[in-house]
Amino acid sequence: MEIKAYAKINLGLDIVGKREDGYHDLRTIMQQIELYDEIKLYAEAESGGNTDKGQILIGCDDTMVPTNEKNLAYKAARSLFDEFEITDAILIDIKKHIPVSAGLAGGSTDAAAVLCGVNEYFGLGLSEEELIERGAKIGADVPFCIVGGTAYAGGIGEALQPLGDLTDYHVLVAVPDTRVSTKWAYGRYDEIADEGGIRHPDIDQLMAAIEMEDFGCVPDFLGNVLEYATIPDYPVISKVKNTMMSSGAAGALMSGSGPSVYGLFMDEEKAVKACNALEMFELVPKERIFLTAFHNRS
Ligand code: ATP
C-alpha cells in the first residue's frame, strides 16, 4: 500500500493560554500543501518473512529521522497493533520530502498516514473520528493531518473544524537550513509573552474570509505569534519573508515554530522570481525551496 503524507502550513496561529500540564491552548488554521512524504506499507509476506510476529520495522531515507520506537509512524502503528492485537509483521518505508523540524508537521503527517493506512490494510473499521481520538495521543498536529485540507484547530490541536477549500494562490515554501525545536520555541514564547507587547492574529476574521471564499483578504489576516519567539534567534526568517514580499507575495509568514516560511502569490512568475532571489542571496538552499499549491480534501 502506498500513501502520500502531506505537509501543513499555519495560516494563522495564536496562543490563547497555557495548561497546567504545560501544553498551550491554541487557535490555529492549518492548510495542507502539495508537498508530501511517500509511505509504503508491506505486510510480513511481502517483506520476505524475516520478521517476528507483530514486529513493526521502519525504513527511512533521511538519517535525521529515527527508525526506532521514537518515530511517530512507529508509534502510530504500535498503538493500533497493541489495541487490535495484530500479530502480522509490517514494514513501513518512509521516503522523506518534507524537511525535518521545520514547522511543517513532517512527523505528525507520517503518523496520521500510518494510522489511516494500518486501519485500511488490516480492515480495522475505525471511523475518522476514532482515528482522530487515537491520533491526538500521538501528537497535537496528528488529528489535523488525518482530516487534511483546510481546518481550524483549537485546544491543543484536537478540537477540529474543517473549513472550505482554499484556492487561487501559488504557495512558495522556503526552509532555511537550520532546525528549530518546537519545545524551545514555546518556552521562549512564554518568556516573551510575560513581557507583553504581543499582537495576536485575528483568527476569526481569517476563518470568515475562508468560509466566505473571500480569498483576496486571506493574506491580510495571516499571523503567527510564534514569530515573536523564533525570529530574534533566527533572523534569516525575516530576511526570507522580506525577500518574498519584495518579489510580489500577497503575504508571507513563518509556519508553526519555524524555520519554514511560506509566501502566497497570485502570480506564478512572481513566485519564481522570489525562488531565484532566495537562492541568489543564499538565504535558502535550492533543495529546500518548494513552489507548490494548497492540497484540498476534495
Ligand atoms: P510540527 O510542525 O508538528 O511542530 P515539525 O515539522 O517542526 O513538527 P518534525 O519534522 O515532525 O517537526 O520533526 C520533529 C521531531 O520528530 C524530530 O526531532 C524528528 O527526529 C522526530 N520524528 C519522529 N518521527 C518522525 C518522522 N516520521 N518524520 C520526521 N521526524 C520525525
Coordinates of N, CA and C in Angstrom, one line a residue, residues 25-237:
D25 N -2.8 26.2 24.9 CA -4.1 26.2 24.1 C -3.9 27.1 22.9
L26 N -4.2 26.5 21.8 CA -4.0 27.3 20.5 C -5.3 27.6 19.8
R27 N -5.3 28.6 18.9 CA -6.3 28.8 17.9 C -5.5 28.9 16.6
T28 N -5.7 27.9 15.8 CA -4.9 27.9 14.6 C -5.7 27.5 13.4
I29 N -5.3 28.0 12.2 CA -5.9 27.5 11.0 C -4.7 26.9 10.2
M30 N -4.9 25.6 9.9 CA -3.9 24.8 9.2 C -4.3 24.5 7.7
Q31 N -3.4 24.4 6.9 CA -3.6 24.1 5.5 C -2.6 23.1 4.9
Q32 N -3.1 22.0 4.4 CA -2.2 21.1 3.7 C -1.7 21.7 2.4
I33 N -0.4 21.3 2.1 CA 0.1 21.7 0.8 C 0.6 20.5 0.0
E34 N 0.9 20.7 -1.3 CA 1.2 19.6 -2.2 C 2.7 19.2 -2.0
L35 N 3.1 19.1 -0.8 CA 4.5 18.6 -0.5 C 4.3 17.4 0.4
Y36 N 4.8 16.2 0.0 CA 4.4 15.0 0.8 C 5.5 14.0 0.9
D37 N 5.5 13.3 2.0 CA 6.4 12.1 2.2 C 5.6 11.0 1.5
E38 N 6.4 10.0 1.0 CA 5.8 8.8 0.4 C 6.0 7.6 1.3
I39 N 4.9 7.0 1.7 CA 5.0 5.9 2.7 C 4.5 4.6 2.0
K40 N 5.2 3.6 2.2 CA 4.8 2.3 1.7 C 4.7 1.3 2.9
L41 N 3.6 0.6 2.9 CA 3.3 -0.4 4.0 C 3.4 -1.8 3.3
Y42 N 4.3 -2.6 3.9 CA 4.4 -4.0 3.4 C 4.1 -5.0 4.5
A43 N 3.3 -5.9 4.2 CA 3.0 -6.9 5.2 C 4.1 -7.9 5.3
E44 N 4.1 -8.8 6.3 CA 5.1 -9.8 6.5 C 5.6 -10.6 5.3
A45 N 4.6 -11.1 4.6 CA 4.9 -12.0 3.4 C 5.7 -11.2 2.4
E46 N 5.3 -9.9 2.1 CA 5.9 -9.1 1.1 C 7.3 -8.7 1.6
S47 N 7.5 -8.6 2.9 CA 8.8 -8.1 3.4 C 9.8 -9.2 3.4
G48 N 9.5 -10.4 3.0 CA 10.5 -11.5 2.9 C 10.3 -12.5 4.0
G49 N 9.5 -12.3 5.0 CA 9.2 -13.2 6.1 C 10.3 -13.3 7.2
N50 N 11.3 -12.4 7.2 CA 12.3 -12.4 8.2 C 12.0 -11.6 9.5
T51 N 10.7 -11.5 9.7 CA 10.3 -10.7 10.9 C 9.6 -11.5 11.9
D52 N 9.6 -10.9 13.2 CA 8.9 -11.6 14.3 C 7.4 -11.2 14.2
K53 N 6.6 -12.0 15.0 CA 5.2 -11.7 15.0 C 4.9 -10.3 15.6
G54 N 4.0 -9.5 15.0 CA 3.7 -8.2 15.5 C 4.8 -7.2 15.4
Q55 N 5.9 -7.5 14.7 CA 7.0 -6.6 14.6 C 6.7 -5.4 13.6
I56 N 7.2 -4.3 14.0 CA 7.0 -3.1 13.1 C 8.4 -2.6 12.8
L57 N 8.7 -2.6 11.5 CA 10.1 -2.2 11.1 C 9.9 -0.9 10.3
I58 N 10.8 0.1 10.6 CA 10.7 1.4 9.9 C 12.0 1.5 9.1
G59 N 11.8 1.9 7.8 CA 12.9 2.2 7.0 C 12.7 3.7 6.5
C60 N 13.8 4.5 6.5 CA 13.7 5.9 6.1 C 15.0 6.3 5.4
D61 N 14.8 7.1 4.3 CA 16.0 7.5 3.6 C 16.7 8.8 4.2
D62 N 16.1 9.4 5.3 CA 16.7 10.6 5.9 C 17.3 10.2 7.2
T63 N 18.6 10.4 7.3 CA 19.3 9.9 8.5 C 19.0 10.8 9.7
M64 N 18.3 11.9 9.5 CA 17.9 12.7 10.7 C 16.7 12.1 11.4
V65 N 16.0 11.2 10.7 CA 14.8 10.7 11.3 C 15.0 9.3 12.0
P66 N 14.6 9.2 13.2 CA 14.8 7.9 13.9 C 14.0 6.8 13.3
T67 N 14.6 5.6 13.3 CA 13.9 4.5 12.7 C 13.5 3.5 13.8
N68 N 13.5 3.9 15.1 CA 13.2 3.1 16.2 C 11.8 3.5 16.7
E69 N 11.5 3.1 18.0 CA 10.2 3.4 18.5 C 9.9 4.9 18.7
K70 N 10.9 5.7 18.5 CA 10.7 7.2 18.6 C 10.1 7.8 17.4
N71 N 10.1 7.0 16.3 CA 9.5 7.5 15.0 C 8.0 7.6 15.2
L72 N 7.4 8.7 14.9 CA 5.9 8.9 15.1 C 5.1 7.9 14.3
A73 N 5.6 7.5 13.1 CA 4.9 6.5 12.3 C 4.9 5.1 13.1
Y74 N 6.1 4.8 13.7 CA 6.1 3.6 14.5 C 5.1 3.7 15.6
K75 N 5.1 4.8 16.3 CA 4.1 5.0 17.5 C 2.7 4.8 17.0
A76 N 2.4 5.3 15.8 CA 1.0 5.2 15.3 C 0.7 3.7 15.0
A77 N 1.6 3.0 14.4 CA 1.4 1.6 14.1 C 1.3 0.8 15.4
R78 N 2.2 1.1 16.3 CA 2.2 0.3 17.6 C 0.9 0.4 18.3
S79 N 0.4 1.6 18.3 CA -0.9 1.8 19.1 C -2.0 1.0 18.5
L80 N -2.1 0.9 17.2 CA -3.2 0.0 16.6 C -2.8 -1.5 16.7
F81 N -1.5 -1.8 16.6 CA -1.2 -3.2 16.7 C -1.5 -3.7 18.1
D82 N -1.2 -2.9 19.2 CA -1.5 -3.3 20.5 C -3.0 -3.4 20.8
E83 N -3.7 -2.4 20.4 CA -5.1 -2.3 20.6 C -5.9 -3.5 20.0
F84 N -5.5 -3.8 18.7 CA -6.2 -4.8 17.9 C -5.5 -6.2 17.9
E85 N -4.4 -6.2 18.7 CA -3.6 -7.5 18.9 C -3.3 -8.1 17.5
I86 N -2.7 -7.2 16.7 CA -2.3 -7.6 15.3 C -1.0 -8.4 15.4
T87 N -1.0 -9.6 14.9 CA 0.2 -10.4 15.0 C 1.1 -10.5 13.8
D88 N 0.6 -9.9 12.7 CA 1.4 -9.8 11.4 C 2.5 -8.9 11.7
A89 N 3.6 -9.0 10.9 CA 4.6 -8.0 11.0 C 4.4 -7.1 9.8
I90 N 5.0 -5.9 10.0 CA 4.8 -4.9 8.9 C 6.1 -4.1 8.8
L91 N 6.4 -3.7 7.5 CA 7.5 -2.8 7.2 C 6.9 -1.5 6.7
I92 N 7.4 -0.4 7.4 CA 6.9 0.9 6.9 C 8.1 1.6 6.3
D93 N 8.0 1.9 5.0 CA 9.1 2.5 4.4 C 8.8 4.0 4.1
I94 N 9.6 4.9 4.6 CA 9.2 6.3 4.5 C 10.3 7.0 3.6
K95 N 9.8 7.6 2.6 CA 10.7 8.5 1.7 C 10.4 9.9 2.1
K96 N 11.3 10.6 2.8 CA 11.0 11.9 3.2 C 11.3 13.0 2.1
H97 N 10.3 13.8 2.0 CA 10.5 15.0 1.1 C 10.2 16.2 2.0
I98 N 9.5 16.1 3.1 CA 9.2 17.2 4.0 C 10.4 17.4 4.9
P99 N 11.1 18.6 4.9 CA 12.2 18.8 5.8 C 11.8 18.6 7.3
V100 N 12.8 18.0 8.0 CA 12.6 17.7 9.4 C 12.7 18.9 10.3
S101 N 11.9 18.9 11.4 CA 12.0 20.0 12.4 C 11.9 21.4 11.7
A102 N 10.9 21.5 10.8 CA 10.8 22.7 10.0 C 9.5 23.5 10.3
G103 N 8.6 22.9 11.1 CA 7.3 23.6 11.3 C 6.3 23.2 10.3
L104 N 6.5 22.0 9.6 CA 5.6 21.6 8.5 C 4.9 20.3 8.9
A105 N 5.0 19.9 10.2 CA 4.4 18.7 10.7 C 4.8 17.4 10.0
G106 N 6.0 17.3 9.6 CA 6.5 16.1 8.9 C 6.3 14.8 9.6
G107 N 6.6 14.8 10.9 CA 6.4 13.6 11.7 C 5.0 13.3 11.9
S108 N 4.2 14.3 12.2 CA 2.8 14.1 12.5 C 2.0 13.6 11.3
T109 N 2.4 14.1 10.1 CA 1.6 13.6 8.9 C 2.0 12.2 8.6
D110 N 3.2 11.8 8.9 CA 3.6 10.3 8.7 C 2.8 9.5 9.6
A111 N 2.6 9.9 10.9 CA 1.9 9.2 11.9 C 0.4 9.1 11.4
A112 N -0.2 10.2 10.9 CA -1.6 10.2 10.5 C -1.7 9.2 9.3
A113 N -0.8 9.3 8.4 CA -0.9 8.4 7.2 C -0.8 6.9 7.6
V114 N 0.0 6.6 8.6 CA 0.2 5.2 9.0 C -1.1 4.8 9.8
L115 N -1.7 5.6 10.6 CA -2.9 5.3 11.3 C -4.0 4.9 10.3
C116 N -4.1 5.8 9.3 CA -5.2 5.5 8.3 C -4.8 4.3 7.5
G117 N -3.5 4.2 7.1 CA -3.1 3.0 6.3 C -3.3 1.7 7.0
V118 N -2.9 1.6 8.3 CA -3.0 0.4 9.1 C -4.5 0.0 9.2
N119 N -5.3 1.0 9.5 CA -6.7 0.9 9.6 C -7.3 0.2 8.4
E120 N -6.9 0.7 7.2 CA -7.4 0.1 5.9 C -6.8 -1.2 5.6
Y121 N -5.5 -1.3 5.8 CA -4.7 -2.5 5.4 C -5.2 -3.8 6.2
F122 N -5.5 -3.6 7.5 CA -5.9 -4.7 8.3 C -7.4 -4.7 8.5
G123 N -8.2 -3.8 7.8 CA -9.6 -3.8 7.9 C -10.2 -3.6 9.3
L124 N -9.6 -2.6 10.0 CA -10.0 -2.5 11.4 C -11.3 -1.8 11.6
G125 N -11.7 -1.1 10.6 CA -13.1 -0.4 10.5 C -13.2 0.8 11.4
L126 N -12.1 1.5 11.8 CA -12.2 2.7 12.6 C -12.7 3.8 11.8
S127 N -13.6 4.6 12.3 CA -14.1 5.8 11.6 C -13.0 6.9 11.7
E128 N -13.3 8.0 11.0 CA -12.3 9.1 11.0 C -12.2 9.7 12.5
E129 N -13.4 9.8 13.1 CA -13.4 10.3 14.5 C -12.6 9.4 15.4
E130 N -12.7 8.1 15.2 CA -12.0 7.2 16.1 C -10.5 7.2 15.8
L131 N -10.1 7.5 14.6 CA -8.7 7.6 14.2 C -8.2 8.9 14.8
I132 N -9.0 10.0 14.8 CA -8.6 11.3 15.4 C -8.3 11.1 16.9
E133 N -9.2 10.4 17.6 CA -9.0 10.2 19.0 C -7.7 9.5 19.3
R134 N -7.3 8.5 18.5 CA -6.0 7.8 18.7 C -4.9 8.7 18.3
G135 N -5.1 9.5 17.2 CA -4.0 10.4 16.7 C -3.6 11.4 17.7
A136 N -4.6 12.0 18.4 CA -4.4 13.0 19.4 C -3.4 12.6 20.5
K137 N -3.4 11.2 20.8 CA -2.5 10.7 21.8 C -1.0 10.7 21.3
I138 N -0.9 10.7 20.0 CA 0.5 10.6 19.4 C 1.1 12.0 19.3
G139 N 0.3 13.0 18.9 CA 0.8 14.4 18.7 C -0.3 15.3 18.4
A140 N 0.0 16.6 18.8 CA -1.1 17.6 18.6 C -1.5 17.9 17.2
D141 N -0.6 17.7 16.2 CA -1.0 18.0 14.8 C -1.5 16.8 14.1
V142 N -1.5 15.6 14.8 CA -1.9 14.4 14.1 C -3.4 14.4 13.7
P143 N -4.3 14.9 14.6 CA -5.7 15.0 14.2 C -5.9 15.8 12.9
F144 N -5.3 16.9 12.8 CA -5.4 17.7 11.6 C -4.9 17.0 10.4
C145 N -3.8 16.3 10.5 CA -3.2 15.6 9.4 C -4.2 14.4 8.9
I146 N -5.0 13.9 9.8 CA -5.9 12.9 9.4 C -7.1 13.5 8.6
V147 N -7.6 14.6 9.1 CA -8.7 15.3 8.4 C -8.2 16.0 7.1
G148 N -7.1 16.7 7.2 CA -6.5 17.3 6.0 C -7.2 18.5 5.4
G149 N -6.8 19.0 4.3 CA -7.3 20.1 3.6 C -7.1 21.4 4.4
T150 N -8.2 22.1 4.7 CA -8.1 23.4 5.5 C -8.9 23.2 6.7
A151 N -8.4 23.5 7.9 CA -9.2 23.3 9.1 C -8.7 24.3 10.2
Y152 N -9.7 24.6 11.1 CA -9.4 25.3 12.3 C -9.1 24.3 13.4
A153 N -8.2 24.5 14.2 CA -7.9 23.6 15.4 C -7.8 24.5 16.6
G154 N -8.5 24.0 17.6 CA -8.5 24.7 18.9 C -7.9 23.7 20.0
G155 N -7.9 24.2 21.2 CA -7.3 23.4 22.3 C -5.8 23.1 22.1
I156 N -5.4 21.9 22.2 CA -4.0 21.6 21.9 C -3.9 21.0 20.5
G157 N -5.0 21.2 19.7 CA -5.0 20.8 18.3 C -6.1 19.7 18.0
E158 N -6.7 19.3 19.1 CA -7.7 18.2 18.9 C -9.1 18.6 18.6
A159 N -9.4 19.9 18.9 CA -10.8 20.4 18.6 C -10.8 20.9 17.1
L160 N -11.2 20.1 16.2 CA -11.1 20.4 14.8 C -12.4 20.8 14.1
Q161 N -12.3 21.8 13.2 CA -13.4 22.2 12.4 C -12.9 22.3 11.0
P162 N -13.3 21.4 10.1 CA -12.9 21.5 8.7 C -13.5 22.8 8.1
L163 N -12.7 23.4 7.2 CA -13.2 24.6 6.6 C -13.3 24.3 5.1
G164 N -13.9 25.3 4.3 CA -14.0 25.1 2.9 C -12.6 25.2 2.2
D165 N -12.6 24.7 1.0 CA -11.3 24.7 0.2 C -10.8 26.1 -0.1
L166 N -9.5 26.2 0.0 CA -8.8 27.5 -0.3 C -8.2 27.3 -1.7
T167 N -8.4 28.3 -2.5 CA -7.8 28.2 -3.9 C -7.1 29.5 -4.2
D168 N -6.7 29.7 -5.4 CA -6.2 31.0 -6.0 C -4.8 31.3 -5.9
Y169 N -4.1 30.7 -4.9 CA -2.7 31.1 -4.7 C -1.6 30.0 -5.1
H170 N -0.5 30.5 -5.5 CA 0.7 29.7 -5.6 C 1.4 29.8 -4.3
V171 N 1.9 28.7 -3.8 CA 2.5 28.7 -2.4 C 4.0 28.4 -2.6
L172 N 4.8 29.3 -2.1 CA 6.2 29.1 -2.1 C 6.6 28.9 -0.7
V173 N 7.2 27.7 -0.4 CA 7.7 27.3 0.9 C 9.2 27.3 0.9
A174 N 9.8 28.0 1.8 CA 11.3 28.1 1.9 C 11.7 27.7 3.3
V175 N 12.6 26.7 3.4 CA 13.0 26.2 4.7 C 14.5 26.5 4.9
P176 N 14.9 27.5 5.6 CA 16.3 27.8 5.9 C 16.9 26.6 6.5
D177 N 18.2 26.5 6.2 CA 18.9 25.2 6.6 C 19.3 25.2 8.1
T178 N 18.3 25.1 8.9 CA 18.5 25.1 10.3 C 17.3 24.4 10.9
R179 N 17.4 23.9 12.2 CA 16.3 23.2 12.8 C 15.8 24.0 14.0
V180 N 14.6 24.1 14.2 CA 14.0 24.8 15.4 C 13.3 23.8 16.2
S181 N 13.6 23.7 17.5 CA 12.9 22.8 18.4 C 11.6 23.4 18.8
T182 N 10.5 22.7 18.5 CA 9.1 23.2 18.9 C 9.0 23.5 20.4
K183 N 9.6 22.6 21.2 CA 9.6 22.8 22.6 C 10.3 24.1 23.0
W184 N 11.4 24.3 22.4 CA 12.2 25.6 22.7 C 11.4 26.8 22.4
A185 N 10.8 26.8 21.2 CA 10.0 27.9 20.7 C 8.9 28.3 21.6
Y186 N 8.1 27.3 22.1 CA 7.0 27.6 23.0 C 7.5 28.1 24.4
G187 N 8.7 27.6 24.8 CA 9.2 28.0 26.1 C 9.7 29.5 25.9
R188 N 10.3 29.8 24.8 CA 10.7 31.2 24.6 C 9.5 32.1 24.5
Y189 N 8.4 31.6 23.8 CA 7.2 32.4 23.7 C 6.7 32.8 25.1
D190 N 6.7 31.8 26.0 CA 6.2 32.1 27.4 C 6.9 33.2 28.0
E191 N 8.3 33.2 27.9 CA 9.1 34.3 28.5 C 8.7 35.6 27.9
I192 N 8.6 35.7 26.5 CA 8.3 36.9 25.8 C 6.9 37.4 26.1
A193 N 6.0 36.5 26.2 CA 4.6 36.9 26.4 C 4.4 37.6 27.8
D194 N 5.2 37.1 28.8 CA 5.1 37.8 30.1 C 5.5 39.2 30.0
E195 N 6.4 39.6 29.1 CA 6.8 41.0 28.9 C 5.7 41.8 28.2
G196 N 4.7 41.2 27.6 CA 3.7 41.9 26.9 C 4.1 42.3 25.5
G197 N 3.2 43.1 24.8 CA 3.5 43.6 23.5 C 3.3 42.7 22.4
I198 N 2.6 41.5 22.6 CA 2.3 40.6 21.5 C 1.0 41.0 20.8
R199 N 1.1 41.1 19.5 CA -0.1 41.4 18.7 C -0.7 40.1 18.2
H200 N -1.9 39.8 18.6 CA -2.5 38.5 18.2 C -3.2 38.5 16.9
P201 N -3.0 37.5 16.1 CA -3.7 37.5 14.8 C -5.2 37.3 15.0
D202 N -6.0 37.8 14.1 CA -7.5 37.7 14.1 C -7.9 36.4 13.4
I203 N -7.9 35.4 14.2 CA -8.2 34.0 13.7 C -9.7 34.0 13.2
D204 N -10.6 34.7 13.9 CA -12.0 34.7 13.4 C -12.2 35.3 12.1
Q205 N -11.5 36.4 11.8 CA -11.6 37.1 10.5 C -11.0 36.2 9.4
L206 N -9.9 35.6 9.8 CA -9.2 34.7 8.8 C -10.2 33.5 8.4
M207 N -10.8 33.0 9.4 CA -11.7 31.9 9.2 C -12.9 32.4 8.4
A208 N -13.4 33.6 8.7 CA -14.6 34.1 7.9 C -14.2 34.3 6.5
A209 N -13.0 34.8 6.2 CA -12.5 35.1 4.8 C -12.5 33.8 4.1
I210 N -12.1 32.7 4.7 CA -12.0 31.4 4.0 C -13.4 30.9 3.8
E211 N -14.3 31.0 4.8 CA -15.6 30.4 4.7 C -16.4 31.2 3.7
M212 N -16.2 32.5 3.5 CA -16.9 33.3 2.6 C -16.3 33.4 1.2
E213 N -15.2 32.6 1.1 CA -14.4 32.5 -0.2 C -13.9 33.8 -0.6
D214 N -13.6 34.7 0.4 CA -13.1 36.0 0.1 C -11.5 35.8 0.1
F215 N -11.0 35.1 -0.8 CA -9.6 34.6 -0.7 C -8.6 35.8 -0.8
G216 N -9.0 36.9 -1.5 CA -8.2 38.1 -1.7 C -7.8 38.7 -0.3
C217 N -8.7 38.5 0.7 CA -8.4 39.0 2.1 C -7.5 38.2 2.9
V218 N -7.4 36.9 2.5 CA -6.6 36.0 3.4 C -5.2 36.5 3.8
P219 N -4.4 37.0 2.8 CA -3.1 37.5 3.2 C -3.1 38.6 4.3
D220 N -4.2 39.4 4.3 CA -4.3 40.4 5.3 C -4.4 39.9 6.8
F221 N -4.9 38.7 6.9 CA -5.1 38.1 8.2 C -4.1 37.1 8.6
L222 N -3.1 36.8 7.8 CA -2.1 35.8 8.2 C -1.4 36.3 9.5
G223 N -1.1 35.4 10.4 CA -0.4 35.8 11.6 C 0.0 34.6 12.4
N224 N 1.2 34.7 13.1 CA 1.7 33.6 13.9 C 2.5 34.2 15.0
V225 N 1.9 34.0 16.2 CA 2.6 34.6 17.4 C 3.9 34.0 17.7
L226 N 4.2 32.8 17.2 CA 5.5 32.1 17.5 C 6.6 32.8 16.7
E227 N 6.3 33.7 15.8 CA 7.3 34.5 15.1 C 8.1 35.3 16.2
Y228 N 7.3 35.8 17.2 CA 8.0 36.6 18.3 C 9.0 35.8 19.0
A229 N 8.8 34.5 19.1 CA 9.8 33.6 19.8 C 11.0 33.3 18.9
T230 N 10.7 32.9 17.7 CA 11.7 32.3 16.9 C 12.6 33.3 16.1
I231 N 12.0 34.3 15.6 CA 12.7 35.2 14.7 C 13.9 35.9 15.3
P232 N 13.8 36.4 16.6 CA 15.0 37.0 17.2 C 16.3 36.2 17.1
D233 N 16.1 34.8 17.3 CA 17.3 33.9 17.3 C 17.6 33.4 15.9
Y234 N 16.6 33.6 15.0 CA 16.8 33.1 13.6 C 16.4 34.2 12.6
P235 N 17.3 35.3 12.5 CA 16.9 36.4 11.7 C 16.7 36.1 10.2
V236 N 17.3 35.0 9.8 CA 17.1 34.6 8.4 C 15.6 34.5 8.0
I237 N 14.8 34.2 9.0 CA 13.3 34.1 8.8 C 12.8 35.4 8.3

